[in-house]
Structure formats: structure tokens, C-alpha cells
Amino acid sequence: MPSSNDIALANRLAEAAGAAIRPLFRGEWSEEQKADRSFVTEADRAAEAAMRAILEAECPGDGIQGEEYGLRNESAARRWVLDPIDGTTSFIAGRPIFGTLIALIEDGWPVIGVIDQPILGERWVGMVGQGTTLNGKPARTAPRRELGDAVLATTSPHLFTGPEVDHFMALAKAVAERKIIWGGDCYNYGLLASGHVDLVCEAGLKLHDFAALVPVVEGAGGTMCDWNGEPLHAASTGEVLAIGDPARLEDVLEAMHG
């Protein structure tokens, strides 16, 4: 089980990443397009390198999985999963709605999660068995009696392919039409944990995209699952739902699948 020392370490990782990112935000930096057509910047690489240096020095037995620098100690039961800038397009555009994601996974299950927005100074921290906090104060999702009143967020409709498009559009038709939010990446999940957003629906996510979100959302009273309602773990496919009010889970699944 994770400990308070692990939480303290996760916060230090967030501080190190933020220190690398802030001087480059809306500044001058180089960028390149990766094989999957996503973008990476100097800030992504500097932030992950700063976090990995701390982990390699202090937790040499733990695994590390980062978006930019890959996997270390693959067989370790404990693995730190890092996404230095989730929402690089927002970073490039000067929009402070990206975030650094830090997760601790034990035996394949996320047990600690951090969503850190280093420009706005907002940090959601979740740990299994404990309540989520935003800057040290309790964060709670909001109840929602009717799916038709729900605020739905997704990063981009262009990230859905094939049958995923139909499932998402079916959900979009079931919620409040004028309360759909486009863009936001991990920041949407922080807003959900604080009761401002009701649903997030995504597809094509990798482990570093969603691992940190699970303890944050669930510690705030919400639920996270795949599109079949199954819990998220290291082998999940990347079709992700976050629901602020768990009582709406069946409504969401019925809307998506008919």
C-alpha cells in the first residue's frame, strides 16, 4: 500500500516538473512531431527528466514509465507513471489547461495520482483509501440527478475513430447540448473532481494519460471505468469514462450502447 512518504514524493515530482515548465510557458522553445503525430517540446522532456532524476536517485528499485523516455525496471511491482505535459497542444497555444500527471501503480492498479497545473498553481492529489485534495483542501464531485443536465467534456471529437464516434455522439445527445466542453485534456478530470464537470469521455488514451486520473476522480467521490463499466488498470485499452456521480453510470452506459 502507498504511504504518506509516497505522497510527499509525488508532490516533489510535481514541483520539479513545474519548475522546468514555467520558464518556457509562452516563451521560446523547440518542438517536433512524433511518429504518432503528437507534439513534444523542450518543456515535456525537461519536466520528465527532472522527475526521473529524483526517482532514480531515491527509489532505484521502483519502475518508471514516462511518455518521453520510456520504461525502466519493467518487472517492478511498484511503477511510477509520468506524463510531463498532458495537453502539449494547449501548452504550445499558451493555454494553461494542460497538466503534469504523476501516478504510482502497484501490481497493475493506480494507487496514487497527481494532476498538477503549474501555471495556475492547482494540484489535485488522490490516494486509494483517502479523499482527494485540491491544494490541500478536500475536493468532491457533484451529484447529478439527470443525465440531461450533465456537463460533458472531451479533448477532441477527432480522437474518436470508427464505432467510437457513434458511441460518443450517442452520449453527447443524452447530455445538456449546450454544456459540452471541447479541449482540456487532464484538466477536465480535475474539474470533475471539484464538481464543475460531470462526465469526461475519451478514447485512445495510453496508461500515462489515465493512470493518475483514477485515484483523483475516485477519491473525490466519482468513478472511472472503461466503456464497458470495468475498472481501469495497467492493461486497460484506453477507452475511458469519468463520471462525477456514480449513480449515473448505468445511464451513461445505456446512452452509449443503447
PDB file of C-alpha atoms in Angstrom:
ATOM      1  CA  MET A   1       0.000   0.000   0.000  1.00  0.00           C
ATOM      2  CA  PRO A   2       1.188   3.549  -0.659  1.00  0.00           C
ATOM      3  CA  SER A   3       2.311   5.721   2.239  1.00  0.00           C
ATOM      4  CA  SER A   4       2.462   9.375   3.200  1.00  0.00           C
ATOM      5  CA  ASN A   5       6.087   9.293   2.069  1.00  0.00           C
ATOM      6  CA  ASP A   6       4.917   8.308  -1.400  1.00  0.00           C
ATOM      7  CA  ILE A   7       2.502  11.251  -1.438  1.00  0.00           C
ATOM      8  CA  ALA A   8       5.292  13.587  -0.355  1.00  0.00           C
ATOM      9  CA  LEU A   9       7.492  12.233  -3.137  1.00  0.00           C
ATOM     10  CA  ALA A  10       4.721  12.669  -5.721  1.00  0.00           C
ATOM     11  CA  ASN A  11       4.353  16.305  -4.650  1.00  0.00           C
ATOM     12  CA  ARG A  12       8.105  16.833  -5.003  1.00  0.00           C
ATOM     13  CA  LEU A  13       7.973  15.363  -8.504  1.00  0.00           C
ATOM     14  CA  ALA A  14       5.214  17.819  -9.390  1.00  0.00           C
ATOM     15  CA  GLU A  15       7.282  20.715  -8.037  1.00  0.00           C
ATOM     16  CA  ALA A  16      10.293  19.628 -10.102  1.00  0.00           C
ATOM     17  CA  ALA A  17       8.229  19.317 -13.267  1.00  0.00           C
ATOM     18  CA  GLY A  18       6.590  22.691 -12.710  1.00  0.00           C
ATOM     19  CA  ALA A  19       9.964  24.355 -12.198  1.00  0.00           C
ATOM     20  CA  ALA A  20      11.046  23.032 -15.601  1.00  0.00           C
ATOM     21  CA  ILE A  21       7.822  24.012 -17.375  1.00  0.00           C
ATOM     22  CA  ARG A  22       7.046  27.506 -16.073  1.00  0.00           C
ATOM     23  CA  PRO A  23      10.034  29.353 -17.589  1.00  0.00           C
ATOM     24  CA  LEU A  24       9.126  28.008 -21.036  1.00  0.00           C
ATOM     25  CA  PHE A  25       5.379  28.693 -20.982  1.00  0.00           C
ATOM     26  CA  ARG A  26       4.537  31.288 -23.650  1.00  0.00           C
ATOM     27  CA  GLY A  27       8.273  31.572 -24.219  1.00  0.00           C
ATOM     28  CA  GLU A  28      10.735  30.307 -26.802  1.00  0.00           C
ATOM     29  CA  TRP A  29      11.287  26.582 -27.185  1.00  0.00           C
ATOM     30  CA  SER A  30      11.636  23.996 -29.923  1.00  0.00           C
ATOM     31  CA  GLU A  31       9.002  21.432 -30.823  1.00  0.00           C
ATOM     32  CA  GLU A  32       8.819  18.375 -33.034  1.00  0.00           C
ATOM     33  CA  GLN A  33       6.169  15.947 -34.215  1.00  0.00           C
ATOM     34  CA  LYS A  34       6.460  12.336 -33.078  1.00  0.00           C
ATOM     35  CA  ALA A  35       5.646   9.200 -35.052  1.00  0.00           C
ATOM     36  CA  ASP A  36       2.071   9.184 -33.725  1.00  0.00           C
ATOM     37  CA  ARG A  37       1.698  12.793 -34.999  1.00  0.00           C
ATOM     38  CA  SER A  38       1.522  14.200 -31.465  1.00  0.00           C
ATOM     39  CA  PHE A  39       3.881  17.001 -30.498  1.00  0.00           C
ATOM     40  CA  VAL A  40       6.708  17.126 -27.975  1.00  0.00           C
ATOM     41  CA  THR A  41       8.560  20.225 -26.740  1.00  0.00           C
ATOM     42  CA  GLU A  42      11.651  21.036 -24.721  1.00  0.00           C
ATOM     43  CA  ALA A  43       9.347  21.516 -21.747  1.00  0.00           C
ATOM     44  CA  ASP A  44       7.975  17.947 -21.985  1.00  0.00           C
ATOM     45  CA  ARG A  45      11.456  16.484 -21.993  1.00  0.00           C
ATOM     46  CA  ALA A  46      12.880  18.771 -19.318  1.00  0.00           C
ATOM     47  CA  ALA A  47       9.976  18.083 -16.962  1.00  0.00           C
ATOM     48  CA  GLU A  48      10.178  14.315 -17.332  1.00  0.00           C
ATOM     49  CA  ALA A  49      13.977  14.340 -16.965  1.00  0.00           C
ATOM     50  CA  ALA A  50      13.655  16.311 -13.720  1.00  0.00           C
ATOM     51  CA  MET A  51      11.152  13.815 -12.290  1.00  0.00           C
ATOM     52  CA  ARG A  52      13.123  10.762 -13.389  1.00  0.00           C
ATOM     53  CA  ALA A  53      16.313  12.100 -11.798  1.00  0.00           C
ATOM     54  CA  ILE A  54      14.580  12.250  -8.408  1.00  0.00           C
ATOM     55  CA  LEU A  55      13.089   8.770  -8.734  1.00  0.00           C
ATOM     56  CA  GLU A  56      16.308   7.162  -9.943  1.00  0.00           C
ATOM     57  CA  ALA A  57      18.191   8.650  -7.000  1.00  0.00           C
ATOM     58  CA  GLU A  58      15.650   7.926  -4.280  1.00  0.00           C
ATOM     59  CA  CYS A  59      13.692   4.865  -5.490  1.00  0.00           C
ATOM     60  CA  PRO A  60      16.150   2.798  -7.532  1.00  0.00           C
ATOM     61  CA  GLY A  61      14.049  -0.341  -7.121  1.00  0.00           C
ATOM     62  CA  ASP A  62      10.836   1.194  -8.448  1.00  0.00           C
ATOM     63  CA  GLY A  63       9.826   1.076 -12.081  1.00  0.00           C
ATOM     64  CA  ILE A  64       9.456   4.251 -14.106  1.00  0.00           C
ATOM     65  CA  GLN A  65       7.278   4.646 -17.189  1.00  0.00           C
ATOM     66  CA  GLY A  66       7.335   8.018 -18.887  1.00  0.00           C
ATOM     67  CA  GLU A  67       5.821   9.286 -22.094  1.00  0.00           C
ATOM     68  CA  GLU A  68       9.098  10.720 -23.394  1.00  0.00           C
ATOM     69  CA  TYR A  69      11.850   8.453 -22.004  1.00  0.00           C
ATOM     70  CA  GLY A  70      10.219   5.053 -21.822  1.00  0.00           C
ATOM     71  CA  LEU A  71      10.338   2.244 -19.285  1.00  0.00           C
ATOM     72  CA  ARG A  72      12.835   1.399 -16.533  1.00  0.00           C
ATOM     73  CA  ASN A  73      12.685  -1.641 -14.204  1.00  0.00           C
ATOM     74  CA  GLU A  74       9.779  -3.104 -16.158  1.00  0.00           C
ATOM     75  CA  SER A  75       9.269  -6.042 -13.766  1.00  0.00           C
ATOM     76  CA  ALA A  76       8.999  -3.912 -10.598  1.00  0.00           C
ATOM     77  CA  ALA A  77       5.760  -4.329  -8.614  1.00  0.00           C
ATOM     78  CA  ARG A  78       5.737  -0.556  -7.997  1.00  0.00           C
ATOM     79  CA  ARG A  79       5.867   1.698 -11.036  1.00  0.00           C
ATOM     80  CA  TRP A  80       5.781   5.477 -11.328  1.00  0.00           C
ATOM     81  CA  VAL A  81       3.935   6.542 -14.470  1.00  0.00           C
ATOM     82  CA  LEU A  82       4.738  10.046 -15.725  1.00  0.00           C
ATOM     83  CA  ASP A  83       3.220  12.341 -18.336  1.00  0.00           C
ATOM     84  CA  PRO A  84       5.220  15.587 -18.066  1.00  0.00           C
ATOM     85  CA  ILE A  85       2.762  17.643 -20.121  1.00  0.00           C
ATOM     86  CA  ASP A  86      -0.630  16.128 -20.804  1.00  0.00           C
ATOM     87  CA  GLY A  87      -2.095  18.552 -23.309  1.00  0.00           C
ATOM     88  CA  THR A  88       1.028  19.639 -25.193  1.00  0.00           C
ATOM     89  CA  THR A  89      -1.151  21.336 -27.819  1.00  0.00           C
ATOM     90  CA  SER A  90      -2.605  23.587 -25.107  1.00  0.00           C
ATOM     91  CA  PHE A  91       0.915  24.314 -23.837  1.00  0.00           C
ATOM     92  CA  ILE A  92       2.014  25.242 -27.366  1.00  0.00           C
ATOM     93  CA  ALA A  93      -1.019  27.513 -27.740  1.00  0.00           C
ATOM     94  CA  GLY A  94      -0.338  29.255 -24.416  1.00  0.00           C
ATOM     95  CA  ARG A  95      -3.485  27.862 -22.763  1.00  0.00           C
ATOM     96  CA  PRO A  96      -2.964  26.968 -19.073  1.00  0.00           C
ATOM     97  CA  ILE A  97      -5.215  23.895 -19.165  1.00  0.00           C
ATOM     98  CA  PHE A  98      -2.522  21.266 -19.635  1.00  0.00           C
ATOM     99  CA  GLY A  99      -1.128  19.352 -16.683  1.00  0.00           C
ATOM    100  CA  THR A 100       1.615  17.146 -15.338  1.00  0.00           C
ATOM    101  CA  LEU A 101       0.371  13.659 -14.478  1.00  0.00           C
ATOM    102  CA  ILE A 102       2.083  11.508 -11.868  1.00  0.00           C
ATOM    103  CA  ALA A 103       0.825   8.077 -10.875  1.00  0.00           C
ATOM    104  CA  LEU A 104       2.061   5.279  -8.660  1.00  0.00           C
ATOM    105  CA  ILE A 105       0.889   1.857  -9.793  1.00  0.00           C
ATOM    106  CA  GLU A 106       1.153  -1.208  -7.566  1.00  0.00           C
ATOM    107  CA  ASP A 107       0.631  -4.634  -9.144  1.00  0.00           C
ATOM    108  CA  GLY A 108      -1.042  -3.001 -12.129  1.00  0.00           C
ATOM    109  CA  TRP A 109      -3.503  -0.774 -10.223  1.00  0.00           C
ATOM    110  CA  PRO A 110      -3.225   3.023  -9.811  1.00  0.00           C
ATOM    111  CA  VAL A 111      -2.935   3.853  -6.096  1.00  0.00           C
ATOM    112  CA  ILE A 112      -1.670   7.470  -6.168  1.00  0.00           C
ATOM    113  CA  GLY A 113      -2.493  10.165  -8.689  1.00  0.00           C
ATOM    114  CA  VAL A 114      -1.493  13.798  -9.130  1.00  0.00           C
ATOM    115  CA  ILE A 115      -2.854  16.309 -11.656  1.00  0.00           C
ATOM    116  CA  ASP A 116      -0.691  19.433 -11.462  1.00  0.00           C
ATOM    117  CA  GLN A 117      -1.372  22.642 -13.392  1.00  0.00           C
ATOM    118  CA  PRO A 118       1.862  24.567 -12.821  1.00  0.00           C
ATOM    119  CA  ILE A 119       0.757  27.903 -14.295  1.00  0.00           C
ATOM    120  CA  LEU A 120      -2.499  28.292 -12.370  1.00  0.00           C
ATOM    121  CA  GLY A 121      -0.991  26.681  -9.272  1.00  0.00           C
ATOM    122  CA  GLU A 122      -3.663  23.991  -8.984  1.00  0.00           C
ATOM    123  CA  ARG A 123      -2.798  20.479  -7.810  1.00  0.00           C
ATOM    124  CA  TRP A 124      -5.218  17.624  -7.294  1.00  0.00           C
ATOM    125  CA  VAL A 125      -3.829  14.723  -5.259  1.00  0.00           C
ATOM    126  CA  GLY A 126      -5.551  11.386  -4.774  1.00  0.00           C
ATOM    127  CA  MET A 127      -4.557   8.194  -2.954  1.00  0.00           C
ATOM    128  CA  VAL A 128      -6.530   4.979  -2.681  1.00  0.00           C
ATOM    129  CA  GLY A 129      -8.464   4.884   0.588  1.00  0.00           C
ATOM    130  CA  GLN A 130      -8.233   8.640   1.130  1.00  0.00           C
ATOM    131  CA  GLY A 131     -10.114  11.705  -0.055  1.00  0.00           C
ATOM    132  CA  THR A 132      -8.811  13.793  -2.935  1.00  0.00           C
ATOM    133  CA  THR A 133      -7.481  17.267  -2.261  1.00  0.00           C
ATOM    134  CA  LEU A 134      -7.072  20.400  -4.367  1.00  0.00           C
ATOM    135  CA  ASN A 135      -4.206  22.442  -2.969  1.00  0.00           C
ATOM    136  CA  GLY A 136      -4.610  20.654   0.352  1.00  0.00           C
ATOM    137  CA  LYS A 137      -8.381  21.169   0.694  1.00  0.00           C
ATOM    138  CA  PRO A 138     -10.996  18.441   0.110  1.00  0.00           C
ATOM    139  CA  ALA A 139     -12.286  18.089  -3.447  1.00  0.00           C
ATOM    140  CA  ARG A 140     -15.677  16.499  -4.142  1.00  0.00           C
ATOM    141  CA  THR A 141     -17.566  15.623  -7.289  1.00  0.00           C
ATOM    142  CA  ALA A 142     -21.123  16.917  -7.732  1.00  0.00           C
ATOM    143  CA  PRO A 143     -24.361  14.894  -7.638  1.00  0.00           C
ATOM    144  CA  ARG A 144     -26.348  14.884 -10.870  1.00  0.00           C
ATOM    145  CA  ARG A 145     -29.879  13.504 -10.815  1.00  0.00           C
ATOM    146  CA  GLU A 146     -30.474  13.657 -14.565  1.00  0.00           C
ATOM    147  CA  LEU A 147     -28.059  12.835 -17.362  1.00  0.00           C
ATOM    148  CA  GLY A 148     -29.792  15.501 -19.438  1.00  0.00           C
ATOM    149  CA  ASP A 149     -28.366  18.186 -17.132  1.00  0.00           C
ATOM    150  CA  ALA A 150     -24.797  16.868 -17.184  1.00  0.00           C
ATOM    151  CA  VAL A 151     -21.738  18.804 -18.366  1.00  0.00           C
ATOM    152  CA  LEU A 152     -19.745  16.555 -20.717  1.00  0.00           C
ATOM    153  CA  ALA A 153     -16.113  17.165 -21.663  1.00  0.00           C
ATOM    154  CA  THR A 154     -13.734  15.559 -24.141  1.00  0.00           C
ATOM    155  CA  THR A 155     -10.405  16.650 -25.547  1.00  0.00           C
ATOM    156  CA  SER A 156     -11.345  16.440 -29.231  1.00  0.00           C
ATOM    157  CA  PRO A 157     -14.012  14.705 -31.321  1.00  0.00           C
ATOM    158  CA  HIS A 158     -11.274  13.960 -33.841  1.00  0.00           C
ATOM    159  CA  LEU A 159      -9.701  11.464 -31.427  1.00  0.00           C
ATOM    160  CA  PHE A 160     -12.645   9.071 -31.827  1.00  0.00           C
ATOM    161  CA  THR A 161     -12.438   6.612 -34.727  1.00  0.00           C
ATOM    162  CA  GLY A 162     -14.793   4.084 -36.307  1.00  0.00           C
ATOM    163  CA  PRO A 163     -17.584   2.892 -33.990  1.00  0.00           C
ATOM    164  CA  GLU A 164     -16.207   5.084 -31.178  1.00  0.00           C
ATOM    165  CA  VAL A 165     -17.725   8.086 -32.948  1.00  0.00           C
ATOM    166  CA  ASP A 166     -21.230   6.634 -32.740  1.00  0.00           C
ATOM    167  CA  HIS A 167     -20.883   5.744 -29.049  1.00  0.00           C
ATOM    168  CA  PHE A 168     -19.622   9.220 -28.165  1.00  0.00           C
ATOM    169  CA  MET A 169     -22.283  11.001 -30.216  1.00  0.00           C
ATOM    170  CA  ALA A 170     -24.980   8.896 -28.559  1.00  0.00           C
ATOM    171  CA  LEU A 171     -23.698  10.080 -25.173  1.00  0.00           C
ATOM    172  CA  ALA A 172     -23.469  13.676 -26.420  1.00  0.00           C
ATOM    173  CA  LYS A 173     -27.145  13.567 -27.429  1.00  0.00           C
ATOM    174  CA  ALA A 174     -28.126  12.388 -23.936  1.00  0.00           C
ATOM    175  CA  VAL A 175     -26.499  15.278 -22.034  1.00  0.00           C
ATOM    176  CA  ALA A 176     -27.148  19.017 -21.991  1.00  0.00           C
ATOM    177  CA  GLU A 177     -26.467  20.072 -25.597  1.00  0.00           C
ATOM    178  CA  ARG A 178     -25.067  23.465 -24.695  1.00  0.00           C
ATOM    179  CA  LYS A 179     -22.888  22.137 -21.874  1.00  0.00           C
ATOM    180  CA  ILE A 180     -20.395  20.135 -23.924  1.00  0.00           C
ATOM    181  CA  ILE A 181     -16.796  21.226 -23.462  1.00  0.00           C
ATOM    182  CA  TRP A 182     -14.136  20.633 -26.133  1.00  0.00           C
ATOM    183  CA  GLY A 183     -10.459  20.596 -25.182  1.00  0.00           C
ATOM    184  CA  GLY A 184      -8.893  20.355 -21.769  1.00  0.00           C
ATOM    185  CA  ASP A 185      -7.084  17.008 -21.593  1.00  0.00           C
ATOM    186  CA  CYS A 186      -6.339  16.076 -17.966  1.00  0.00           C
ATOM    187  CA  TYR A 187      -7.621  19.416 -16.648  1.00  0.00           C
ATOM    188  CA  ASN A 188     -11.187  18.233 -17.295  1.00  0.00           C
ATOM    189  CA  TYR A 189     -10.721  15.435 -14.770  1.00  0.00           C
ATOM    190  CA  GLY A 190      -9.553  17.885 -12.137  1.00  0.00           C
ATOM    191  CA  LEU A 191     -12.630  19.997 -12.805  1.00  0.00           C
ATOM    192  CA  LEU A 192     -14.773  16.872 -12.486  1.00  0.00           C
ATOM    193  CA  ALA A 193     -13.116  16.023  -9.166  1.00  0.00           C
ATOM    194  CA  SER A 194     -14.038  19.509  -7.935  1.00  0.00           C
ATOM    195  CA  GLY A 195     -17.669  19.281  -9.071  1.00  0.00           C
ATOM    196  CA  HIS A 196     -17.577  21.608 -12.098  1.00  0.00           C
ATOM    197  CA  VAL A 197     -17.783  18.941 -14.834  1.00  0.00           C
ATOM    198  CA  ASP A 198     -19.999  15.834 -14.662  1.00  0.00           C
ATOM    199  CA  LEU A 199     -18.661  13.491 -17.353  1.00  0.00           C
ATOM    200  CA  VAL A 200     -15.487  13.006 -19.365  1.00  0.00           C
ATOM    201  CA  CYS A 201     -15.397  10.576 -22.278  1.00  0.00           C
ATOM    202  CA  GLU A 202     -12.178   9.754 -24.138  1.00  0.00           C
ATOM    203  CA  ALA A 203     -10.722   7.091 -26.425  1.00  0.00           C
ATOM    204  CA  GLY A 204      -7.197   6.165 -27.463  1.00  0.00           C
ATOM    205  CA  LEU A 205      -5.601   7.038 -24.120  1.00  0.00           C
ATOM    206  CA  LYS A 206      -2.368   5.393 -23.031  1.00  0.00           C
ATOM    207  CA  LEU A 207      -1.501   4.376 -19.476  1.00  0.00           C
ATOM    208  CA  HIS A 208       0.402   7.617 -18.841  1.00  0.00           C
ATOM    209  CA  ASP A 209      -2.727   9.532 -19.918  1.00  0.00           C
ATOM    210  CA  PHE A 210      -5.157   7.942 -17.454  1.00  0.00           C
ATOM    211  CA  ALA A 211      -3.317   6.251 -14.568  1.00  0.00           C
ATOM    212  CA  ALA A 212      -3.031   9.401 -12.432  1.00  0.00           C
ATOM    213  CA  LEU A 213      -6.648  10.354 -13.046  1.00  0.00           C
ATOM    214  CA  VAL A 214      -8.145   7.278 -11.387  1.00  0.00           C
ATOM    215  CA  PRO A 215      -7.175   7.961  -7.733  1.00  0.00           C
ATOM    216  CA  VAL A 216      -8.010  11.657  -8.143  1.00  0.00           C
ATOM    217  CA  VAL A 217     -11.524  11.102  -9.508  1.00  0.00           C
ATOM    218  CA  GLU A 218     -12.399   8.161  -7.274  1.00  0.00           C
ATOM    219  CA  GLY A 219     -11.014   9.811  -4.138  1.00  0.00           C
ATOM    220  CA  ALA A 220     -13.321  12.753  -4.848  1.00  0.00           C
ATOM    221  CA  GLY A 221     -16.378  10.508  -4.958  1.00  0.00           C
ATOM    222  CA  GLY A 222     -16.553   9.817  -8.692  1.00  0.00           C
ATOM    223  CA  THR A 223     -15.924   6.689 -10.692  1.00  0.00           C
ATOM    224  CA  MET A 224     -13.590   5.867 -13.570  1.00  0.00           C
ATOM    225  CA  CYS A 225     -14.010   2.907 -15.880  1.00  0.00           C
ATOM    226  CA  ASP A 226     -13.730   1.761 -19.458  1.00  0.00           C
ATOM    227  CA  TRP A 227     -16.632   1.974 -21.891  1.00  0.00           C
ATOM    228  CA  ASN A 228     -17.963  -1.342 -20.585  1.00  0.00           C
ATOM    229  CA  GLY A 229     -18.011  -0.135 -16.979  1.00  0.00           C
ATOM    230  CA  GLU A 230     -14.915  -2.140 -15.974  1.00  0.00           C
ATOM    231  CA  PRO A 231     -12.291  -0.639 -13.602  1.00  0.00           C
ATOM    232  CA  LEU A 232      -9.176   0.869 -15.159  1.00  0.00           C
ATOM    233  CA  HIS A 233      -5.788  -0.810 -14.699  1.00  0.00           C
ATOM    234  CA  ALA A 234      -2.448  -1.086 -16.463  1.00  0.00           C
ATOM    235  CA  ALA A 235      -3.843  -3.321 -19.225  1.00  0.00           C
ATOM    236  CA  SER A 236      -6.959  -1.251 -19.994  1.00  0.00           C
ATOM    237  CA  THR A 237      -7.478  -0.342 -23.650  1.00  0.00           C
ATOM    238  CA  GLY A 238      -7.754   3.438 -23.322  1.00  0.00           C
ATOM    239  CA  GLU A 239     -11.497   3.924 -23.810  1.00  0.00           C
ATOM    240  CA  VAL A 240     -12.104   5.933 -20.640  1.00  0.00           C
ATOM    241  CA  LEU A 241     -15.105   7.321 -18.795  1.00  0.00           C
ATOM    242  CA  ALA A 242     -15.019   9.570 -15.736  1.00  0.00           C
ATOM    243  CA  ILE A 243     -18.357  10.081 -14.010  1.00  0.00           C
ATOM    244  CA  GLY A 244     -18.792  12.535 -11.164  1.00  0.00           C
ATOM    245  CA  ASP A 245     -21.925  10.893  -9.792  1.00  0.00           C
ATOM    246  CA  PRO A 246     -21.518   7.068  -9.761  1.00  0.00           C
ATOM    247  CA  ALA A 247     -25.320   6.737  -9.697  1.00  0.00           C
ATOM    248  CA  ARG A 248     -25.317   7.849 -13.351  1.00  0.00           C
ATOM    249  CA  LEU A 249     -23.003   5.039 -14.529  1.00  0.00           C
ATOM    250  CA  GLU A 250     -25.793   2.828 -15.858  1.00  0.00           C
ATOM    251  CA  ASP A 251     -27.420   5.822 -17.552  1.00  0.00           C
ATOM    252  CA  VAL A 252     -24.125   6.654 -19.302  1.00  0.00           C
ATOM    253  CA  LEU A 253     -23.541   3.074 -20.457  1.00  0.00           C
ATOM    254  CA  GLU A 254     -27.127   2.773 -21.702  1.00  0.00           C
ATOM    255  CA  ALA A 255     -26.829   6.029 -23.611  1.00  0.00           C
ATOM    256  CA  MET A 256     -23.589   4.920 -25.263  1.00  0.00           C
ATOM    257  CA  HIS A 257     -24.554   1.354 -26.117  1.00  0.00           C
ATOM    258  CA  GLY A 258     -28.358   1.529 -26.427  1.00  0.00           C
TER     259      GLY A 258
END
